[in-house]
Short mmCIF file of N, CA and C in Angstrom, two decimals:
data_model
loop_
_atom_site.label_atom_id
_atom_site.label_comp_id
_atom_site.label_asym_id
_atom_site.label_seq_id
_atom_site.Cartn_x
_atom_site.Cartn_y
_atom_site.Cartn_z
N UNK A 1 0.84 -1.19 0.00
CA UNK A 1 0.00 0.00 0.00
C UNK A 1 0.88 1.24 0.00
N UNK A 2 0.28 2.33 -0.93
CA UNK A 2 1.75 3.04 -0.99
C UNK A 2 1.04 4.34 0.19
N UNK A 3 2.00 4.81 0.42
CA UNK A 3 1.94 5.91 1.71
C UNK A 3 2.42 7.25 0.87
N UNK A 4 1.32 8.62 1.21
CA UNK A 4 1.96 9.67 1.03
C UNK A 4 3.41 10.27 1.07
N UNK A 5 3.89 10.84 0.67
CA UNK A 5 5.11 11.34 0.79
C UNK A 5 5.37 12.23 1.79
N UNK A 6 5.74 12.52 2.97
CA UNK A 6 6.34 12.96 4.20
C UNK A 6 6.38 14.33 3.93
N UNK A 7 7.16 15.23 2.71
CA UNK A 7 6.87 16.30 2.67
C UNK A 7 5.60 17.09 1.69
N UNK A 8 5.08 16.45 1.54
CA UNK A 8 3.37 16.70 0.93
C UNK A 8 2.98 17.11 1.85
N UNK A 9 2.49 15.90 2.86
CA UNK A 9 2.05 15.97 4.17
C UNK A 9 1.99 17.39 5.08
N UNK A 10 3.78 17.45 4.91
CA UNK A 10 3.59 18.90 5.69
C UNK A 10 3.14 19.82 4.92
N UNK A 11 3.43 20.17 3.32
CA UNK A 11 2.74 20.93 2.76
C UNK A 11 1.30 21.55 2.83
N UNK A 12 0.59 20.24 3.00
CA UNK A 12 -1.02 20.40 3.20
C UNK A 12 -0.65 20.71 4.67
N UNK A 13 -0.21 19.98 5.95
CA UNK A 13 -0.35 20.58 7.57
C UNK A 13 -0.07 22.48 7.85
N UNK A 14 0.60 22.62 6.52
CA UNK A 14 1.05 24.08 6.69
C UNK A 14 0.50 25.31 5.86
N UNK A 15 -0.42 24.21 4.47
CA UNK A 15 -1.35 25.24 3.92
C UNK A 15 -2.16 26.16 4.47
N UNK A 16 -2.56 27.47 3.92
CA UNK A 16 -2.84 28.31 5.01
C UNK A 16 -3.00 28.98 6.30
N UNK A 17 -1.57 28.10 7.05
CA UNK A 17 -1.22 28.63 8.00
C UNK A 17 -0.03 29.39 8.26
N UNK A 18 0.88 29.37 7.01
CA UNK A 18 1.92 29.99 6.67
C UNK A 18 2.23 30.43 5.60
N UNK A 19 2.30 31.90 5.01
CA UNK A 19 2.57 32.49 3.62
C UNK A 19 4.02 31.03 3.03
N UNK A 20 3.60 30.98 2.02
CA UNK A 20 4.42 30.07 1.02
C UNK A 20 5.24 30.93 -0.17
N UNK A 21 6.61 30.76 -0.53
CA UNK A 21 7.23 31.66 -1.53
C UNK A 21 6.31 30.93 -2.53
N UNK A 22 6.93 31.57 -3.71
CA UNK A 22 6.85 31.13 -5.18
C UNK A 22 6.75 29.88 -5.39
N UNK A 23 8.52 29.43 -5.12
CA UNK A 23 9.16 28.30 -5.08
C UNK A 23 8.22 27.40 -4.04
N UNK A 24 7.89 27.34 -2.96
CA UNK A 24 6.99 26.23 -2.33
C UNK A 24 6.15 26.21 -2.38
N UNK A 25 5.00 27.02 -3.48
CA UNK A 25 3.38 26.97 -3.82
C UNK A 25 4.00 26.21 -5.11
N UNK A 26 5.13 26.40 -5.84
CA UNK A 26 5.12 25.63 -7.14
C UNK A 26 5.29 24.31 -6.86
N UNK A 27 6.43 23.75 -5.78
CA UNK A 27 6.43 21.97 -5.62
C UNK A 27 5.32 21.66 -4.85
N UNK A 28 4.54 22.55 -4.06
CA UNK A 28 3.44 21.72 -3.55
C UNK A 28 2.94 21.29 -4.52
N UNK A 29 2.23 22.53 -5.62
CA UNK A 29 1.31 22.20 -6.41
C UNK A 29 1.84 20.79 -7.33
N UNK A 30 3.30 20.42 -7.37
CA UNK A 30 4.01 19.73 -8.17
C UNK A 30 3.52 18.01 -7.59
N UNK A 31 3.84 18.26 -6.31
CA UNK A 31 3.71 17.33 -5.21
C UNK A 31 2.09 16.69 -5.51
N UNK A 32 0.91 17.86 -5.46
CA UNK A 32 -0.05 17.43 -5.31
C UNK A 32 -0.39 16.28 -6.48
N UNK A 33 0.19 17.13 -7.59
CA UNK A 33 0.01 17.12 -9.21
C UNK A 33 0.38 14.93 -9.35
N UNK A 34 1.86 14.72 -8.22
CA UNK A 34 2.48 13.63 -8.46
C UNK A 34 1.54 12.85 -7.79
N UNK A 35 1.20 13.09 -6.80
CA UNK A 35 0.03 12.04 -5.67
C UNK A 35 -1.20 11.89 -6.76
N UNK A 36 -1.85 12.83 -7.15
CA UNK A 36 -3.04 12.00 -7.89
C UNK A 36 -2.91 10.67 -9.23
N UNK A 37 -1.36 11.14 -9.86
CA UNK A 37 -1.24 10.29 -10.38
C UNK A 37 -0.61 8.93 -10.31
N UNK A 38 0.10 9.12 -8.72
CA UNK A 38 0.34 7.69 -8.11
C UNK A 38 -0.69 7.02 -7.62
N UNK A 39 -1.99 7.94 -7.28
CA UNK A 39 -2.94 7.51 -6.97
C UNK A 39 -3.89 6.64 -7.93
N UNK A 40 -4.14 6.92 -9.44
CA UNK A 40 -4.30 6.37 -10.19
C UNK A 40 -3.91 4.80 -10.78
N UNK A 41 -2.66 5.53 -10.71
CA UNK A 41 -1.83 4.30 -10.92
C UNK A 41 -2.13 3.48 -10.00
N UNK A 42 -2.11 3.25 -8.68
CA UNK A 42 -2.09 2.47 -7.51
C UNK A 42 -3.42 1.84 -8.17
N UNK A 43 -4.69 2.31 -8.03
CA UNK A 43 -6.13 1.73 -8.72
C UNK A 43 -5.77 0.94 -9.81
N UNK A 44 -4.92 0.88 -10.73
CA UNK A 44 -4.84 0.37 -11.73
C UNK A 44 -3.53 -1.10 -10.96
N UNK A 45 -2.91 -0.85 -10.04
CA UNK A 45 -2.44 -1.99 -9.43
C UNK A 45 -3.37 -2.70 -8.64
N UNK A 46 -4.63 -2.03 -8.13
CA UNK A 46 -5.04 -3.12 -7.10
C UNK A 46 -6.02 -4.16 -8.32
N UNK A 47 -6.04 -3.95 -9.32
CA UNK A 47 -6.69 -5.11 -10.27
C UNK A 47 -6.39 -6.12 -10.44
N UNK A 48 -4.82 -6.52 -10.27
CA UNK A 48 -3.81 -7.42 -10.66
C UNK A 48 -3.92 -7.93 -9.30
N UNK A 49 -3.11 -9.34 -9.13
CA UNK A 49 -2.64 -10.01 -7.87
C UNK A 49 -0.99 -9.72 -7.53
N UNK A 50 -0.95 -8.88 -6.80
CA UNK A 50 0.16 -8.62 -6.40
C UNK A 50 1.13 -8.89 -5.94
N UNK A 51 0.70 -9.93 -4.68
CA UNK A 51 1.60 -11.32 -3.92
C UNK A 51 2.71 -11.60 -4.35
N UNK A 52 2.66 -11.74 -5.34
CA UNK A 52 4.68 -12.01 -6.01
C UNK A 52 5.26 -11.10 -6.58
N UNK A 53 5.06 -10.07 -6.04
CA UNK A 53 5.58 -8.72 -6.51
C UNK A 53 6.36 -7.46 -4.58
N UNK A 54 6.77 -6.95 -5.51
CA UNK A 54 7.56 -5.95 -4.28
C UNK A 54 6.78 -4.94 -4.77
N UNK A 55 6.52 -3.67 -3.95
CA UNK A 55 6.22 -2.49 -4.99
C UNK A 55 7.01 -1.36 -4.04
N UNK A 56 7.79 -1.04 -4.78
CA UNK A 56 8.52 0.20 -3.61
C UNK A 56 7.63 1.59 -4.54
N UNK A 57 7.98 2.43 -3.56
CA UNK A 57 6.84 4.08 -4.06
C UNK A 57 7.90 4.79 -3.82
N UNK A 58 8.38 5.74 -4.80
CA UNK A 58 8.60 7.43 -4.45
C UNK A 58 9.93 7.44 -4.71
N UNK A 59 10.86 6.82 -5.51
CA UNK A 59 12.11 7.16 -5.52
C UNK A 59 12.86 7.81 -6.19
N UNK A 60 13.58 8.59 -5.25
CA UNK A 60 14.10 10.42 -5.57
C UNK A 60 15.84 9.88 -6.00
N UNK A 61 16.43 10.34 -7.34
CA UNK A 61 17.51 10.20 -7.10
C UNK A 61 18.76 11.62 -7.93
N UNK A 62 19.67 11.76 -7.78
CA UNK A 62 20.27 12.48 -8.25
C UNK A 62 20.75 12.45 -9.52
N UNK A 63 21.02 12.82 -10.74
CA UNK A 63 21.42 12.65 -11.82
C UNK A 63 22.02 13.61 -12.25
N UNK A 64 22.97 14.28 -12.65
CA UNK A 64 23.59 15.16 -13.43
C UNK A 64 23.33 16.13 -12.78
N UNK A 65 23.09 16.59 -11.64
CA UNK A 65 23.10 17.52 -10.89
C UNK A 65 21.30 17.82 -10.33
N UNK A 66 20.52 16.68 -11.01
CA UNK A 66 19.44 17.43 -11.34
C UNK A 66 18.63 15.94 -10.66
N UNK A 67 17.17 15.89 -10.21
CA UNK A 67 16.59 14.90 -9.43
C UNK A 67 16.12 13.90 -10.55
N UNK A 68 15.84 12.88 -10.59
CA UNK A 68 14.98 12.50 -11.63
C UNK A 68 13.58 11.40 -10.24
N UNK A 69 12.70 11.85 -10.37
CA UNK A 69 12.01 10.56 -9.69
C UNK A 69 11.45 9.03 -10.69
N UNK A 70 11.29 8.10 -9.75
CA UNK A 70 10.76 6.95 -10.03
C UNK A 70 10.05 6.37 -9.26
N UNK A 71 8.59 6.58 -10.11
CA UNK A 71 7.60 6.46 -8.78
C UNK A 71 7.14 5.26 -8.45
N UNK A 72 7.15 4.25 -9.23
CA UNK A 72 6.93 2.71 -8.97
C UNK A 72 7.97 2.09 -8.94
N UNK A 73 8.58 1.00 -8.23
CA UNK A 73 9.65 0.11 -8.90
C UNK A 73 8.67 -0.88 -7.99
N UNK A 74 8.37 -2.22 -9.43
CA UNK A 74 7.86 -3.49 -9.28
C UNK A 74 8.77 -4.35 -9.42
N UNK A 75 9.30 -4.91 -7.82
CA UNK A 75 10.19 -6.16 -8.29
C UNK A 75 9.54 -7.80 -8.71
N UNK A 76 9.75 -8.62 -9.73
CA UNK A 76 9.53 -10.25 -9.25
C UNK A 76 10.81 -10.77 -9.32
N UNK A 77 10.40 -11.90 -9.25
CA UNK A 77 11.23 -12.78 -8.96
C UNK A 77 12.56 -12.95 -10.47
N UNK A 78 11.98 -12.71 -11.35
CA UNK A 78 12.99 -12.22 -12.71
C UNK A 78 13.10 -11.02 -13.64
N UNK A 79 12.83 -9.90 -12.84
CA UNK A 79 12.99 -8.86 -13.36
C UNK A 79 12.39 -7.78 -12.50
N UNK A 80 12.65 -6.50 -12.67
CA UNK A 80 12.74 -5.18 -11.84
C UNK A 80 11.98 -4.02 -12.86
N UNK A 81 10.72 -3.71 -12.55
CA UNK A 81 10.48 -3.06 -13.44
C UNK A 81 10.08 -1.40 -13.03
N UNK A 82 10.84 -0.10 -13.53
CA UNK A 82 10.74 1.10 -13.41
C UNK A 82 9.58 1.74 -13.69
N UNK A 83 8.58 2.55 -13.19
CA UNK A 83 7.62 3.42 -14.01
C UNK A 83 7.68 4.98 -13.29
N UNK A 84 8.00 5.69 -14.49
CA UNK A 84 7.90 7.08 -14.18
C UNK A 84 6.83 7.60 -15.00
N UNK A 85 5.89 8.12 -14.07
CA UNK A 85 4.88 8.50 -14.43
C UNK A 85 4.69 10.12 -14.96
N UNK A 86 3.77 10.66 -15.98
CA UNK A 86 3.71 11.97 -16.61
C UNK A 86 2.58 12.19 -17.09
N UNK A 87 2.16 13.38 -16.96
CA UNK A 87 1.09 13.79 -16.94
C UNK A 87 0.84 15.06 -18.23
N UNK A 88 1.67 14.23 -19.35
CA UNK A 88 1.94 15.36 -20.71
C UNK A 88 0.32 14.90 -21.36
N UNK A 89 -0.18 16.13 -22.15
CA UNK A 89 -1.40 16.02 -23.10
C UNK A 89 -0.88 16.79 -24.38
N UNK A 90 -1.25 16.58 -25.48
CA UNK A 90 -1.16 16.82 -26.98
C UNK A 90 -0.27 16.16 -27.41
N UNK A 91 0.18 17.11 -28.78
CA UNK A 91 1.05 16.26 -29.52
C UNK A 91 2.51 16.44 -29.64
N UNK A 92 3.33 15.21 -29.39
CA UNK A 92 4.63 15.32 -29.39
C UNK A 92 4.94 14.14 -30.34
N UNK A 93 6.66 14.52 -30.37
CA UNK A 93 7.60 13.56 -31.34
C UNK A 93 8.83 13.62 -30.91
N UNK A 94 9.59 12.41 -30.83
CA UNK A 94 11.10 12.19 -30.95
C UNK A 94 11.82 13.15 -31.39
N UNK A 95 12.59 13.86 -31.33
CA UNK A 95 13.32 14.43 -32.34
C UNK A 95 14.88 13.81 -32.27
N UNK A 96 15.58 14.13 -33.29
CA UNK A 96 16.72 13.27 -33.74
C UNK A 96 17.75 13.05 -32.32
N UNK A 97 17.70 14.49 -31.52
CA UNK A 97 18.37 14.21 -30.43
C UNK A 97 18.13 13.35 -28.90
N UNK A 98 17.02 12.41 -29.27
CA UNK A 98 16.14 11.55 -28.50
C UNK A 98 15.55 12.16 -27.31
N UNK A 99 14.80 13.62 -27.84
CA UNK A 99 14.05 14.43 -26.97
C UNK A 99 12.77 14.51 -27.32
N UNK A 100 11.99 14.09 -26.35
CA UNK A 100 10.32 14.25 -26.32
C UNK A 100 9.88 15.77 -26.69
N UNK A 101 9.60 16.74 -28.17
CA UNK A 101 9.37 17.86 -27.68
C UNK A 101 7.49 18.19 -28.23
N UNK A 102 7.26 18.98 -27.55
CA UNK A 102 5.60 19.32 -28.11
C UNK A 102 5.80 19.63 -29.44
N UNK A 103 4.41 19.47 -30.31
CA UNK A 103 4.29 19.77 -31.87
C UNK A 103 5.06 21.26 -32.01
N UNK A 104 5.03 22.20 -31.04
CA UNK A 104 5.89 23.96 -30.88
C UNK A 104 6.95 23.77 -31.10
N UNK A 105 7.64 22.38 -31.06
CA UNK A 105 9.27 22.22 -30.99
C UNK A 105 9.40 22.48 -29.84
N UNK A 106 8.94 22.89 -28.52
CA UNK A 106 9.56 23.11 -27.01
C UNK A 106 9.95 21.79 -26.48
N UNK A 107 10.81 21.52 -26.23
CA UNK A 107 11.51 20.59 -25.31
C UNK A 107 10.69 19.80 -24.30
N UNK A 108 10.17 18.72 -23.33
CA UNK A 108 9.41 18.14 -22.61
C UNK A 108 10.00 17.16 -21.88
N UNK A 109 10.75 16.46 -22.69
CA UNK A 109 11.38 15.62 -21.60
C UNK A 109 12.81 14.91 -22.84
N UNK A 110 13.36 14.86 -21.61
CA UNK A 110 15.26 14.28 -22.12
C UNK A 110 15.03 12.91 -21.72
N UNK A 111 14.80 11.94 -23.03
CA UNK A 111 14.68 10.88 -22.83
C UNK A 111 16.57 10.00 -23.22
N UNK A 112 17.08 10.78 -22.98
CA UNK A 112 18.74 10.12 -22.72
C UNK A 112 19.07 10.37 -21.64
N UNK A 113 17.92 10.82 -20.03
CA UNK A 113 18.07 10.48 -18.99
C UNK A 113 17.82 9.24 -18.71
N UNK A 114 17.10 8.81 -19.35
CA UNK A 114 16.60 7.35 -19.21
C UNK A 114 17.45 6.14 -19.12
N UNK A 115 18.70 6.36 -20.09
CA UNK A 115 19.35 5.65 -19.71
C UNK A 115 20.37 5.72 -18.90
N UNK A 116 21.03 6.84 -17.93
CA UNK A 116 21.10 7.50 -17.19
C UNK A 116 20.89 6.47 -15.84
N UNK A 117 19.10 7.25 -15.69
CA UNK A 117 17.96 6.51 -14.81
C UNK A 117 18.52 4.85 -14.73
N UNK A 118 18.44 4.77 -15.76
CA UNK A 118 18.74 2.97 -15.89
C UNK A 118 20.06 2.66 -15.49
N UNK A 119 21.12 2.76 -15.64
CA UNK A 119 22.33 2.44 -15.21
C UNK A 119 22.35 2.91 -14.19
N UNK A 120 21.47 3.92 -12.97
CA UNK A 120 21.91 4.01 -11.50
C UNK A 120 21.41 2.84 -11.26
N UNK A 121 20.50 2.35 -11.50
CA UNK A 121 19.54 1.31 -10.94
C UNK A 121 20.42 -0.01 -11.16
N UNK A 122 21.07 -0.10 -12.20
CA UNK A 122 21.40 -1.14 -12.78
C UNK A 122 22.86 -0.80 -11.57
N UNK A 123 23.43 -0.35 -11.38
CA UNK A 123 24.95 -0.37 -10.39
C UNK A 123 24.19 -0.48 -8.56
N UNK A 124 22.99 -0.45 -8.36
CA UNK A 124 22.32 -0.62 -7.22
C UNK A 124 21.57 -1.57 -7.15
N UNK A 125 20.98 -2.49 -7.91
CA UNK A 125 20.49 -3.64 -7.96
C UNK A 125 20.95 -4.82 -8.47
N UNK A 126 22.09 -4.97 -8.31
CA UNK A 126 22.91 -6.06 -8.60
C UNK A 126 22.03 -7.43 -7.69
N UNK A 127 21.93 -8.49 -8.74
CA UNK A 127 21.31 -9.60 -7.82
C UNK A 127 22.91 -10.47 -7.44
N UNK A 128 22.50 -11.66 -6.03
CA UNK A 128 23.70 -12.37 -6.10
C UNK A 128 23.68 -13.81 -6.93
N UNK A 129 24.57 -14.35 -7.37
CA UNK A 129 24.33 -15.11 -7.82
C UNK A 129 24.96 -14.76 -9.09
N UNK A 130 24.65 -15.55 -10.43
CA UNK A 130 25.52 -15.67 -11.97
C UNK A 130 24.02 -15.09 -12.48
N UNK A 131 22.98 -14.76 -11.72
CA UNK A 131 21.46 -14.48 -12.94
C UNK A 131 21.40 -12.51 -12.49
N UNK A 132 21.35 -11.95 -13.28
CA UNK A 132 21.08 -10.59 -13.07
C UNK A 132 19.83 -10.45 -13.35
N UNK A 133 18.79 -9.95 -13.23
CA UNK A 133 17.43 -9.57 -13.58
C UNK A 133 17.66 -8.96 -14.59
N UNK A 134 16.76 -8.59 -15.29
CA UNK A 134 16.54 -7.57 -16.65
C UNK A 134 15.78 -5.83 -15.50
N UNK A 135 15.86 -5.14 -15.97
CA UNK A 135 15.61 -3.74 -15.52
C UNK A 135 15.15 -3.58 -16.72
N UNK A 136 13.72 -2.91 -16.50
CA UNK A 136 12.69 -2.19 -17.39
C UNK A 136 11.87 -0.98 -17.27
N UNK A 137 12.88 -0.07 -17.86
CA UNK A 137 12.12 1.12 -18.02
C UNK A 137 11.06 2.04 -18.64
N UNK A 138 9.85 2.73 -17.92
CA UNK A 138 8.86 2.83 -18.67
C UNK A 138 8.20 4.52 -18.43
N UNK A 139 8.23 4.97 -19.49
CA UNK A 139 7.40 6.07 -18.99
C UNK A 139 5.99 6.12 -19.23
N UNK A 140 5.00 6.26 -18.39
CA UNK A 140 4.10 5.95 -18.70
C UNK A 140 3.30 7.64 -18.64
N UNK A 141 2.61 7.51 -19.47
CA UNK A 141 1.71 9.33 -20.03
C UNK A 141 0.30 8.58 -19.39
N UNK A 142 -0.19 9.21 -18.38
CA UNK A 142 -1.43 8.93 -17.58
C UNK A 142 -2.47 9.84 -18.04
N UNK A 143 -2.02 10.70 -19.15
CA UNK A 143 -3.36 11.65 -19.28
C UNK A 143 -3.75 10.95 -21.27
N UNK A 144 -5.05 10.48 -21.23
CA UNK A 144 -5.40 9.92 -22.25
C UNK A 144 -5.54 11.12 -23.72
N UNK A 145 -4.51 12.69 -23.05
CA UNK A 145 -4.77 13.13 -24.66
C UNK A 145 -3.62 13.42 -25.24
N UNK A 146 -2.64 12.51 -24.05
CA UNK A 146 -1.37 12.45 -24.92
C UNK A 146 -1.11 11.44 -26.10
N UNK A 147 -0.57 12.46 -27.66
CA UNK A 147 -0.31 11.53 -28.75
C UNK A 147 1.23 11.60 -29.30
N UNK A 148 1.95 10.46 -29.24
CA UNK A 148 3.31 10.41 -30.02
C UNK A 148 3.35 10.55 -31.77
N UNK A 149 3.92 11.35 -32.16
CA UNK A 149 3.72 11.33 -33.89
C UNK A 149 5.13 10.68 -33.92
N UNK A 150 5.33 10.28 -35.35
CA UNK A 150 6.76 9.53 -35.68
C UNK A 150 7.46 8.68 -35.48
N UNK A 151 8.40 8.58 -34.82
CA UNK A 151 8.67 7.46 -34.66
C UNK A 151 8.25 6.83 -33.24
N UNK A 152 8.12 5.83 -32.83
CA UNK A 152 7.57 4.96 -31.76
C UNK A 152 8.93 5.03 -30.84
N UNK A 153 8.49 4.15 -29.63
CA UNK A 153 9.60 4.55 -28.76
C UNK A 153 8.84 3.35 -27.42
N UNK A 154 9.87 2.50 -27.42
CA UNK A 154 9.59 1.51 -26.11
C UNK A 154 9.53 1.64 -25.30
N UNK A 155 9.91 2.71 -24.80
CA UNK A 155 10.06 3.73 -23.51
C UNK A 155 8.65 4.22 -22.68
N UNK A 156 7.80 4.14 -23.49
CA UNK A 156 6.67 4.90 -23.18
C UNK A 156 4.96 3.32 -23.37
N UNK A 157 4.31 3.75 -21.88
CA UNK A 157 3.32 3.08 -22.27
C UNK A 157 2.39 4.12 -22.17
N UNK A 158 1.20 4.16 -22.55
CA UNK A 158 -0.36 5.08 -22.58
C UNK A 158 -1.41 4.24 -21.19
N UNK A 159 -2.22 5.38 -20.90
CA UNK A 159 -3.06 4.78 -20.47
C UNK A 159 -4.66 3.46 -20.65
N UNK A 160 -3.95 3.14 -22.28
CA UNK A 160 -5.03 2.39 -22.51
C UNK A 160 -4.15 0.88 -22.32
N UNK A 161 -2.88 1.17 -22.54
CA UNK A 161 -1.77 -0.44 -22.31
C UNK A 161 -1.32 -0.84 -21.43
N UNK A 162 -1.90 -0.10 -20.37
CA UNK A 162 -1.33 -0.07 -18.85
C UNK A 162 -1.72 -0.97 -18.48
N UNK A 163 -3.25 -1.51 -18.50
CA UNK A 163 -3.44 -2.03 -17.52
C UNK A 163 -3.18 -4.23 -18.46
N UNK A 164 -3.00 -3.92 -19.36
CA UNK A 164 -2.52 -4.59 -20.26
C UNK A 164 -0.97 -5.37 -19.72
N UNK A 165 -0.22 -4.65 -19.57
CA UNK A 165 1.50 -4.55 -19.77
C UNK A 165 1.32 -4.88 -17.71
N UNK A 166 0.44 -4.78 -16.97
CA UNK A 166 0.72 -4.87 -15.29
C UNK A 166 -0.02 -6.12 -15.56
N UNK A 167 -1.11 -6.84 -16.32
CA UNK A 167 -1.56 -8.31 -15.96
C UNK A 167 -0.50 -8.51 -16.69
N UNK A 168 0.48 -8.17 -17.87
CA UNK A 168 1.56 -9.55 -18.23
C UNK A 168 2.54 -9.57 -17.12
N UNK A 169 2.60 -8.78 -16.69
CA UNK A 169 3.65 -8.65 -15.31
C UNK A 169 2.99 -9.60 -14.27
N UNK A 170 1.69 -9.66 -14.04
CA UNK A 170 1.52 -10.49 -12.94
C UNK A 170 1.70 -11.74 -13.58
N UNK A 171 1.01 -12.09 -14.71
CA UNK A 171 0.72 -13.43 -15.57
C UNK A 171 2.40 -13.93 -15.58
N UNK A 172 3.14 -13.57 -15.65
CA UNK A 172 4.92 -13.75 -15.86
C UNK A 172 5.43 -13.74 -14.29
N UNK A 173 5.00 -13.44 -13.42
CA UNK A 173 5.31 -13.42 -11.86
C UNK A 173 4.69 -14.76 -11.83
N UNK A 174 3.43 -15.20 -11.87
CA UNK A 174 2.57 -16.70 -11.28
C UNK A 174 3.33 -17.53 -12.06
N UNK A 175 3.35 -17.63 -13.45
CA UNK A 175 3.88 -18.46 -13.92
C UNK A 175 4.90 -18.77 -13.43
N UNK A 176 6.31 -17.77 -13.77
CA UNK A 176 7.18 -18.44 -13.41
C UNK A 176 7.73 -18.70 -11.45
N UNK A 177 6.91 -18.04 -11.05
CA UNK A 177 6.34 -18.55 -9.46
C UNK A 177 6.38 -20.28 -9.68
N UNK A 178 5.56 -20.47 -10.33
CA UNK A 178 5.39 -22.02 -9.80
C UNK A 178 6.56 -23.14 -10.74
N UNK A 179 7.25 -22.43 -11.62
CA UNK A 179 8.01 -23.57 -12.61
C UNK A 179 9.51 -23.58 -11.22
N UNK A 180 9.38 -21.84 -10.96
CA UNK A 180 10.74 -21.87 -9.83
C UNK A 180 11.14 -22.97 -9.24
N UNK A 181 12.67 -22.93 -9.21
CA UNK A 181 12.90 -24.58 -8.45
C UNK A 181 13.84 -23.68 -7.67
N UNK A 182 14.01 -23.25 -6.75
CA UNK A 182 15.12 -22.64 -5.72
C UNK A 182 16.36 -23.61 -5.70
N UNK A 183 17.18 -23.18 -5.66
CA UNK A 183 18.83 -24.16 -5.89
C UNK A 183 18.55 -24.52 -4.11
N UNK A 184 19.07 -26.09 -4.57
CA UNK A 184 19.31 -26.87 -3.23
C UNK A 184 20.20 -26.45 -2.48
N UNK A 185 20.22 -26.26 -0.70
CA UNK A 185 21.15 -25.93 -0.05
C UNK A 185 22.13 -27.58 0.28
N UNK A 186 22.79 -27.32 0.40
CA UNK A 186 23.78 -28.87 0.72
C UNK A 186 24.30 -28.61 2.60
N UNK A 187 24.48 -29.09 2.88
CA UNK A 187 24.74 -28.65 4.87
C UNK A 187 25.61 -29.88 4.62
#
């Protein structure tokens, strides 16, 4: 069950009881903006059977000087899967420098953080053993009037494949749940 975030919390305990700059009416509103759509998301997890899954919430990390979050990480038993969630509407495209920008040409998101994103994860989740998991990164666009023109991009699921792409995740957790043979201990 995922739990609010600690400084939200105080945000709302301190709404209108203390003038707020610029800067802390903009990440509240940022904050609020991220909770409804973890909230969503979460609804769209409690459909699935979860049991063979980990679900960690809220993870903040540093990158190039700059934060990147990752608001789901679903572990199973053979693979680790990332979802950073976004809340973009209209129309965007790739452009050659593997940047998400609106049909204006404005910039939206640096999708060569991604791999970035992916190699912290990948130097922090080392499994033990000779089997490494696969790490899968996903951005997922939660608002249904976002459209990609051009070229496609694996990176990204919609809200109509979501709930699609979390039963193959469970369907691939049960399964290979039960073929699992745990290596024998010898004493």
């Amino acid at each position: 069950m995922r739990e609010k975030h600690e400084k939200l919390k105080v945000y709302e305990f301190l709404y209108n009881r203390l003038p707020f700059s610029d800067t802390e009416k903009q990440e509240f509103r940022a904050m609020q903006r991220m909770e409804k759509l973890e909230a969503r998301f979460e609804r769209e997890l409690a459909r699935i059977k979860t049991h063979n899954m980990s679900i960690h919430w809220h993870t903040e990390m540093l990158i190039d000087s700059d934060y990147e979050i990752v608001n789901v990480l679903i572990v199973t038993d053979y693979c680790y899967y990332l979802f950073v969630l976004h809340d973009l509407a209209g129309e965007f495209y790739i452009n050659p420098f593997n940047i998400l920008c609106r049909d204006n040409h404005e910039a939206a998101l640096d999708l060569n953080r991604s791999e970035r994103i992916y190699e912290m994860f990948r130097s922090q989740l080392i499994d033990e053993g000779k089997y490494q998991r696969p790490i899968i990164l996903k951005y997922v666009m939660m608002n249904s009037g976002f459209r990609l023109q051009g070229r496609r991009s694996e990176l990204f699921l919609d809200m109509k494949n979501l709930p699609y792409y979390l039963k193959a995740i469970e369907h691939s957790a049960v399964i290979r749940k039960k073929n699992h043979h745990p290596a024998s201990t010898k004493f």
